[in-house]
Coordinates of C-alpha atoms in Angstrom, one line a residue:
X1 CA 0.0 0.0 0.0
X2 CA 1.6 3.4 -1.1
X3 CA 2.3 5.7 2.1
X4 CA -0.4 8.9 1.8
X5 CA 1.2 12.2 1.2
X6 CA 1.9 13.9 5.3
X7 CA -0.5 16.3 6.2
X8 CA 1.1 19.2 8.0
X9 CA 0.0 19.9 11.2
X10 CA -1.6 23.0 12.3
X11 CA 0.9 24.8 15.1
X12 CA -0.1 25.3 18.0
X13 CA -2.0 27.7 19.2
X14 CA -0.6 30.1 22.5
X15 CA -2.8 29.3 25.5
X16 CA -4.2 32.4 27.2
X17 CA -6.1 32.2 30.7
X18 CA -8.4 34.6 32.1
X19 CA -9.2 34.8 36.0
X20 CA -12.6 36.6 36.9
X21 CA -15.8 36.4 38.9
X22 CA -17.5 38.3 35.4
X23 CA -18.4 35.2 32.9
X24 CA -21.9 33.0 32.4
X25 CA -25.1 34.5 32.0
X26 CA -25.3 37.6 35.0
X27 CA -26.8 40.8 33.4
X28 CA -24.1 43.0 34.3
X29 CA -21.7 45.0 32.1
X30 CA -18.6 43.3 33.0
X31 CA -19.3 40.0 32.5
X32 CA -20.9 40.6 29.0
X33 CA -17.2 42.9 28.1
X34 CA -15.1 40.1 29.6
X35 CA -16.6 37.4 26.9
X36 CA -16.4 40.1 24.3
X37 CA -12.1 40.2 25.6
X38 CA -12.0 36.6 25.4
X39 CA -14.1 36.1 22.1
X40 CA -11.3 38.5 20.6
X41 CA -8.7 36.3 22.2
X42 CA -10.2 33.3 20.8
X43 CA -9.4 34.0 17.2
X44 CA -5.6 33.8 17.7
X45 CA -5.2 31.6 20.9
X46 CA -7.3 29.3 23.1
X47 CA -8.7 30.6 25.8
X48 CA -9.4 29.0 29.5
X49 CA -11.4 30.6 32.1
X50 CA -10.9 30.5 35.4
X51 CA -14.3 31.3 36.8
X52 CA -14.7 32.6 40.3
X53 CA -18.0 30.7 42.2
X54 CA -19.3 30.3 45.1
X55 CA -20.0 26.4 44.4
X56 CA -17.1 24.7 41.9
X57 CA -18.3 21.6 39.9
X58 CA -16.1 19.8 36.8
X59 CA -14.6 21.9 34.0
X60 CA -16.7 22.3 30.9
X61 CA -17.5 23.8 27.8
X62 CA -19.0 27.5 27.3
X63 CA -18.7 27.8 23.3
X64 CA -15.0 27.9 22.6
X65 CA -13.9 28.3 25.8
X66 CA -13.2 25.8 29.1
X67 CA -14.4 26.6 31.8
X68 CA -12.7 26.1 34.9
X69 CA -14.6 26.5 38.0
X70 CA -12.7 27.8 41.0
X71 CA -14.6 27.8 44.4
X72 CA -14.2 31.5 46.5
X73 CA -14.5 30.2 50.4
X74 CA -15.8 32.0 53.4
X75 CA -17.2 35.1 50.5
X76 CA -19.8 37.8 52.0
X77 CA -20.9 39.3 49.5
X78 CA -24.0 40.9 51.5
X79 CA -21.8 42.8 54.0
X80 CA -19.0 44.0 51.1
X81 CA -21.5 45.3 49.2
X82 CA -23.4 47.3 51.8
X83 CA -19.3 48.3 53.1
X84 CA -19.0 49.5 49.6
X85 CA -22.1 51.0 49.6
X86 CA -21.2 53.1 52.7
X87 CA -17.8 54.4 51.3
X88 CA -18.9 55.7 48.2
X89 CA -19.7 59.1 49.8
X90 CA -16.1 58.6 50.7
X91 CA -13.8 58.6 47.0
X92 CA -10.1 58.7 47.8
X93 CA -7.8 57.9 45.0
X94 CA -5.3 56.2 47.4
X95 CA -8.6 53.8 48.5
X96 CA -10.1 53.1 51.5
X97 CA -9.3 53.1 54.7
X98 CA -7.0 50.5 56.0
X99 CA -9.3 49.0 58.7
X100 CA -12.3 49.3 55.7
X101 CA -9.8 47.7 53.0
X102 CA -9.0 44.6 55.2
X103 CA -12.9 44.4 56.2
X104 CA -13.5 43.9 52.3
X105 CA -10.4 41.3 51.9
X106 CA -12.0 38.8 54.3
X107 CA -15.9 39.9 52.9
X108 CA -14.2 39.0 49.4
X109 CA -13.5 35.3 51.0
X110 CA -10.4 33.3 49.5
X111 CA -10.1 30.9 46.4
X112 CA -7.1 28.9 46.7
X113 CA -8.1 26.3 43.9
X114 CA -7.0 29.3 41.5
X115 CA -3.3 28.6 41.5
X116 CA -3.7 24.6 40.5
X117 CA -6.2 25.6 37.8
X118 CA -3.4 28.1 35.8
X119 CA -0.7 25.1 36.9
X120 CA -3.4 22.6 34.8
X121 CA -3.9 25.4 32.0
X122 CA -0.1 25.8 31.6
X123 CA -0.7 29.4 29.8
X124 CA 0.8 31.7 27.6
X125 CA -0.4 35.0 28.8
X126 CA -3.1 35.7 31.7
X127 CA -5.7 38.3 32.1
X128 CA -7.3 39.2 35.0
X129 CA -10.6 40.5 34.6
X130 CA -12.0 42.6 37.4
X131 CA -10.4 43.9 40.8
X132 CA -12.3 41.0 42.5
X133 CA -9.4 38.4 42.8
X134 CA -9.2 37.1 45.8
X135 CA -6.0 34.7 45.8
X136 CA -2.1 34.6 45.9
X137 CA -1.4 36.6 42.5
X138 CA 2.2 37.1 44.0
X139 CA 2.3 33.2 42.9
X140 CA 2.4 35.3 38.9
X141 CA 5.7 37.0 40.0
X142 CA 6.2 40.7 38.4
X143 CA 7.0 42.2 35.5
X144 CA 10.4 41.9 34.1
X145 CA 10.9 37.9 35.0
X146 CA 10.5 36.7 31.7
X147 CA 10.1 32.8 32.9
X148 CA 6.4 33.9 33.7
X149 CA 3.8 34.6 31.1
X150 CA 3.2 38.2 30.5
X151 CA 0.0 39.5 32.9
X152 CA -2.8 42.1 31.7
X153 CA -5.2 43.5 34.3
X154 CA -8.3 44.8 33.2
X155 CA -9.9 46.1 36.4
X156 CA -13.3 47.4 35.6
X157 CA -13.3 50.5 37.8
X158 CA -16.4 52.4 38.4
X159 CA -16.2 55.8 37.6
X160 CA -17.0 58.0 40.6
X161 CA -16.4 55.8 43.1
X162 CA -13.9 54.7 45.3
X163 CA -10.8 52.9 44.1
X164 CA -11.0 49.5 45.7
X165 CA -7.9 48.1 47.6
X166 CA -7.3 45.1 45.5
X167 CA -5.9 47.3 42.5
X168 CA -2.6 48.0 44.3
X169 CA -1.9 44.6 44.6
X170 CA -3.0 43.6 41.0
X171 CA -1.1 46.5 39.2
X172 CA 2.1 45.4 41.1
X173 CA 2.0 42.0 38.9
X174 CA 0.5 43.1 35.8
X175 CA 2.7 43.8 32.8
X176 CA -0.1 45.5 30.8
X177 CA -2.9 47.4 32.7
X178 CA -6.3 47.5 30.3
X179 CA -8.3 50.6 30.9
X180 CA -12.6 50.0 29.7
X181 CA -13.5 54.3 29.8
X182 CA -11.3 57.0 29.8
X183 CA -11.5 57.9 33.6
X184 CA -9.8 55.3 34.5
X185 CA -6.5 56.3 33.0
X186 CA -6.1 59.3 35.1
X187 CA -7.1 56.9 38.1
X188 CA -4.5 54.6 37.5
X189 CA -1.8 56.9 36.4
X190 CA -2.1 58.2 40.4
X191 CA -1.6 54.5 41.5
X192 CA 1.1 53.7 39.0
X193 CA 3.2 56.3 38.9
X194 CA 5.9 55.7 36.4
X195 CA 4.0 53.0 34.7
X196 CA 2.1 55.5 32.1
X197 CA 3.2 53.5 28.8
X198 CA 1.4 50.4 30.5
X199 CA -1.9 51.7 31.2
X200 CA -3.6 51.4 27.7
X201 CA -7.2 51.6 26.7
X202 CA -9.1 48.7 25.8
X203 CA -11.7 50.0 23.7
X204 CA -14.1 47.2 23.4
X205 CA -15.6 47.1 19.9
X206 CA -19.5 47.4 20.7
X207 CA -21.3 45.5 17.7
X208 CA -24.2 47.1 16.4
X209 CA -26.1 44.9 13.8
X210 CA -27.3 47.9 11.7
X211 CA -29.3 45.8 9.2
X212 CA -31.8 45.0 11.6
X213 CA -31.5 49.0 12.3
X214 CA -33.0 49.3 8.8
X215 CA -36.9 48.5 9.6
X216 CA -38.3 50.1 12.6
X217 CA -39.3 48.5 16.2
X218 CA -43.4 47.5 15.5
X219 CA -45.8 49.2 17.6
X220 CA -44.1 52.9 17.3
X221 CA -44.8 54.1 14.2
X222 CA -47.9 55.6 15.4
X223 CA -46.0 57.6 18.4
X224 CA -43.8 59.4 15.7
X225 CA -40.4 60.9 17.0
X226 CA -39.3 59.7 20.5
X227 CA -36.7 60.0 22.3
X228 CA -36.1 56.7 24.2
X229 CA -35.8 56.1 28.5
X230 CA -33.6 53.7 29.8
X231 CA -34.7 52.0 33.1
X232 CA -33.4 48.4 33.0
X233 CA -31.4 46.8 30.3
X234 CA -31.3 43.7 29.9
X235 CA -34.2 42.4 31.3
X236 CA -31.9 40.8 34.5
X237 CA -30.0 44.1 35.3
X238 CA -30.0 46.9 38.2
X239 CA -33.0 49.3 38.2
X240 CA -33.8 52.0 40.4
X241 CA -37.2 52.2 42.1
X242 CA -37.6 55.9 41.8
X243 CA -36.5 57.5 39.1
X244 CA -37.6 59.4 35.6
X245 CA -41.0 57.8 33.9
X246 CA -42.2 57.7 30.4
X247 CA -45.2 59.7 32.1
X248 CA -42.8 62.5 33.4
X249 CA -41.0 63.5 30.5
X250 CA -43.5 64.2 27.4
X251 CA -44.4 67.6 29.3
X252 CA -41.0 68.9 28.3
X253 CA -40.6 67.5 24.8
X254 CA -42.5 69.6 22.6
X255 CA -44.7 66.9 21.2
X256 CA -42.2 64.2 21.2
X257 CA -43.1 60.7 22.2
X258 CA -41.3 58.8 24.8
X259 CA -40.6 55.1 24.2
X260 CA -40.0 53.3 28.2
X261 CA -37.2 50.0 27.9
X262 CA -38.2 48.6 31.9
X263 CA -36.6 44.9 31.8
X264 CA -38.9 43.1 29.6
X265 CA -41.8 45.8 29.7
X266 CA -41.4 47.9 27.2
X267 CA -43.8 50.9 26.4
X268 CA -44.3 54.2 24.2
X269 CA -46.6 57.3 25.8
X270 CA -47.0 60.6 24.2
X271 CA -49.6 63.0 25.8
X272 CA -52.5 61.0 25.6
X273 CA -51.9 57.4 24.9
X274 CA -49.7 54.7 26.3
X275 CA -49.3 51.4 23.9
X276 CA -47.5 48.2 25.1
X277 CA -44.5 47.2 22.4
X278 CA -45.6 43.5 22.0
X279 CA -41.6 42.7 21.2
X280 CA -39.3 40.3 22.7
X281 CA -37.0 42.4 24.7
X282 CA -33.6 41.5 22.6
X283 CA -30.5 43.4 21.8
X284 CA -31.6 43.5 18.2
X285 CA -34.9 45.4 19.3
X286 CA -33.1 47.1 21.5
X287 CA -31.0 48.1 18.3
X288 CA -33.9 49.2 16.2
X289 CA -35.5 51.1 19.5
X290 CA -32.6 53.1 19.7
X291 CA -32.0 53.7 16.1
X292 CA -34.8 55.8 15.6
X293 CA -34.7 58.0 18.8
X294 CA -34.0 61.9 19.3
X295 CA -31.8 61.0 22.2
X296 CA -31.1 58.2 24.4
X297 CA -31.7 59.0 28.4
X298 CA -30.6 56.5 30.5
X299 CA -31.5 56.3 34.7
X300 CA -30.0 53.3 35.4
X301 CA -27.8 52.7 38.5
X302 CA -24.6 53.2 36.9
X303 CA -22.0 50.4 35.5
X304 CA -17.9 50.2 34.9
X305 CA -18.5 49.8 31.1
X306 CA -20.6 52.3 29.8
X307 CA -21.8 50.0 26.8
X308 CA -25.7 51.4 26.0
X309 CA -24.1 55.0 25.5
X310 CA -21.3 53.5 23.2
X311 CA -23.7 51.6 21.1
X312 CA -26.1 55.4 20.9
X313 CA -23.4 57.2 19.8
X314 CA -23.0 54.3 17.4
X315 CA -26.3 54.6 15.9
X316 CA -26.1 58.7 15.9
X317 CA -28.0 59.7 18.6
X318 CA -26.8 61.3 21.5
X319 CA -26.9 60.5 25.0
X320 CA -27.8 61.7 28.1
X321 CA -26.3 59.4 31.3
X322 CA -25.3 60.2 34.9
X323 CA -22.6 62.2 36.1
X324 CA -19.6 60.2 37.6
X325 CA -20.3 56.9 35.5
X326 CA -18.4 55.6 32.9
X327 CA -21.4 56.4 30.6
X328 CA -20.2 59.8 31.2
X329 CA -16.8 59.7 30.4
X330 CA -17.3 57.6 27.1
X331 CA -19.9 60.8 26.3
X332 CA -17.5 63.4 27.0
X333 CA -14.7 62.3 25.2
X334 CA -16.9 62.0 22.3
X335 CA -18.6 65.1 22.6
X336 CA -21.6 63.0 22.3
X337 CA -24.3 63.8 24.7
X338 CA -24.6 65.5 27.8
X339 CA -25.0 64.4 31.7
X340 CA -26.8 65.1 34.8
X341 CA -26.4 65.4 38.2
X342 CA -29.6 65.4 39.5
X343 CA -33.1 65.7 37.8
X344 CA -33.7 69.2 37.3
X345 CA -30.3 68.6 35.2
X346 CA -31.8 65.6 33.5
X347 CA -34.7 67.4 32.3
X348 CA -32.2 70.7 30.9
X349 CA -30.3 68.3 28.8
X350 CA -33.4 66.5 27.3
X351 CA -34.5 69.7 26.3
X352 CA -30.9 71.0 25.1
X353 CA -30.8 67.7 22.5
X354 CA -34.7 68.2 21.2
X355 CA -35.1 71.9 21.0
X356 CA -31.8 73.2 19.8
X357 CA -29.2 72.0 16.5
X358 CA -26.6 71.0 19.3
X359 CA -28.4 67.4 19.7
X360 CA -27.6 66.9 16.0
X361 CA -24.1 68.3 16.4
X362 CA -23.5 65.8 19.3
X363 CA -25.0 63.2 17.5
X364 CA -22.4 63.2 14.1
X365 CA -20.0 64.0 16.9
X366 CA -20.5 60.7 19.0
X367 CA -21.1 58.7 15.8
X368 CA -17.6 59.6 14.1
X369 CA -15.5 58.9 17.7
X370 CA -17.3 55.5 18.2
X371 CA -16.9 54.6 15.1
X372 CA -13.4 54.9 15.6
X373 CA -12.5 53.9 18.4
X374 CA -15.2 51.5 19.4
X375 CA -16.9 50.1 16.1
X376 CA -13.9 48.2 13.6
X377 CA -14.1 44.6 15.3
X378 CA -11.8 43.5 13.1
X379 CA -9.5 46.1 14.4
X380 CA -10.9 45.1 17.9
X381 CA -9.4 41.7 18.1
X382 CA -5.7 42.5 16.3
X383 CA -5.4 45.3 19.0
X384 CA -6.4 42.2 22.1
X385 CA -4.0 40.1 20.2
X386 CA -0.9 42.4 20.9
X387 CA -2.2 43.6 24.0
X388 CA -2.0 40.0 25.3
X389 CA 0.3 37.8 23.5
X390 CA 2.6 40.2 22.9
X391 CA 2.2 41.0 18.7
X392 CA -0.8 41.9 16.0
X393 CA -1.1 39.2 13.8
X394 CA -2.3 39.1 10.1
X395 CA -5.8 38.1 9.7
X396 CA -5.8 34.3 9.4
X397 CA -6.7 32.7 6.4
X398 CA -10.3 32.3 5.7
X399 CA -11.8 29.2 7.6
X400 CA -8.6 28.9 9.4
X401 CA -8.8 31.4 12.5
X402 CA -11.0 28.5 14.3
X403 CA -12.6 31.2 16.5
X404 CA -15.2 33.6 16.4
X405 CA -16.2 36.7 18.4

């Protein structure tokens, strides 16, 4: 029998791990930006998780990535929460107090497991996704040993509030430090000094499916132009009790409509009627919804990402988002929108955007920076590729990348 030609094998792919509590399906900000990091990662390398839980079972399969569960012992996450709560009228670049920083260590509970889980993954590069990381990183060493694999830290910081205690500690073993909205540079920088080359912006590429863009949401044709409220998005997420109602606003709107996103309720009112959308409440209706609005307004509690004012801007229309958020500092670098402080503020910036050519200067101005800086995805995943492993490959081959965001 004749011997068959040899095949060449494929090389080998680098091995990158990432170590966060942010991954599965929670309807928070982080957790959705840390699976678009690793989706970007997964077109060059394979990537493991090392997910923080409270309960650890086997390691599996999420897509293209394994998942390895890591238990977190003796975690409260009641009391760090309501500790957190209590310092935020407290911001201090240099962090808490001490007492107040090693209150939240032990709330934060330990996870030893994390340090046989990277000795299984054996990986290239790590990322550490959110300050919440409560094990031995020493056990990464520091920059400059080049036997370990380079580190990147992508903290997640919430704009506005105060720096939590952990950073110190992570930024001492990271090699790259992976900024999510601009005020977090400036944060960092007072941390690190000496370390500005190494604190770089991520700039998540926020996909925006702008075909589906191209028919309207049913139900709100009859309303006309709207501008669009923001109370709870996704359906899962944080929502405030009392704040701005699609009843409250068409009194200052000069006949505009006012369409309500509430979770999975979602409603349009203008001065007389109310209709119920009858939609599923999906990011491609959320897509359309926004497309057509006069300006987004969201009242949401605040999140470290910013990602429903990125995707606005995306579709041209400004924004209007809360002062000290990272909403607001995406906004204002773009020139995008405006923000509030309170709701006499709120209601000055709605009717800024609606009854004056400066919402349709913000808009172009919003849509040409995200475009830029958050809307190339291609450009997206090189930029993750030399962030983490260290050089910006050529696109791959068609069919041959293996990955996909």
């Amino acid at each position: 029998m004749a011997n068959s030609p040899a095949v060449p094998s494929r090389a080998r792919l680098p091995v990158v791990a990432i170590v966060t509590r942010h991954w599965g399906q929670a309807a928070n900000e982080a957790a959705a930006a840390t699976r678009l990091v690793a989706g970007a990662l997964a077109r060059h390398a394979d990537v493991a998780v090392v997910q923080l839980v409270e309960n650890a079972g086997a390691t599996y399969l999420d897509s293209v990535f394994e998942i390895h569960p890591a238990a977190v012992h003796g975690a409260n996450p009641r009391r760090s929460a309501l500790l957190r709560a209590a310092l935020n009228g407290h911001a201090d670049a240099a962090g808490p107090p001490p007492a107040a920083a090693e209150l939240l260590r032990r709330y934060g509970g330990e996870a030893p497991e994390v340090e046989g889980e990277l000795n299984k993954i054996a990986p290239d590069a790590v990322v550490l996704a959110g300050v919440d990381q409560p094990w031995d990183v020493s056990v990464l060493g520091r920059p400059g040993d080049g036997s370990r694999p380079p580190v990147l830290v992508i903290p997640f910081l919430d704009a506005g509030r105060p720096v939590p205690a952990e950073i110190v500690r992570l930024v001492e073993h990271a090699d790259r430090i992976g900024t999510i909205h601009p005020d977090e540079r400036a944060t960092l920088v007072g941390l690190a000094p000496g370390r500005e080359r190494d604190i770089v912006p991520v700039d998540l590429a926020i996909g925006v499916n702008r075909h589906a863009t191209a028919d309207p949401l049913a139900g709100v044709a009859a309303f006309g132009k709207y501008v669009l409220l923001i109370r709870r998005f996704p359906a899962g997420g944080p929502r405030l009790e009392r704040s701005v109602n699609a009843e409250t606003l068409p009194t200052i709107l000069d006949g505009l409509s006012v369409a309500e996103v509430d979770g999975e309720t979602w409603r349009i009112c203008d001065d007389h009627n109310t209709a119920v959308l009858p939609v599923n409440p999906s990011g491609v209706n959320f897509a359309r919804l926004v497309a057509r609005a006069r300006a987004t307004i969201d009242v949401r509690p605040p999140g470290p990402v910013g990602t429903m004012a990125i995707e606005s801007m995306l579709l041209g229309v400004p924004a209007v988002v809360p002062d000290g958020s990272a909403a607001k500092a995406h906004v204002a670098a773009a020139n995008g929108g405006l923000w509030y402080r309170n709701i006499g503020e709120l209601f000055d910036a709605v009717r800024v955007l609606v009854r004056t050519p400066i919402g349709a200067v913000l808009a172009r101005q919003g849509r040409a920076y995200t475009q830029t800086r958050h809307g190339d995805i291609d450009d997206f995943v090189a930029r993750m590729a030399a962030l983490v492993l260290g050089h910006r490959p050529a696109a791959p081959p068609h069919g041959e990348a293996g990955r996909g965001v």
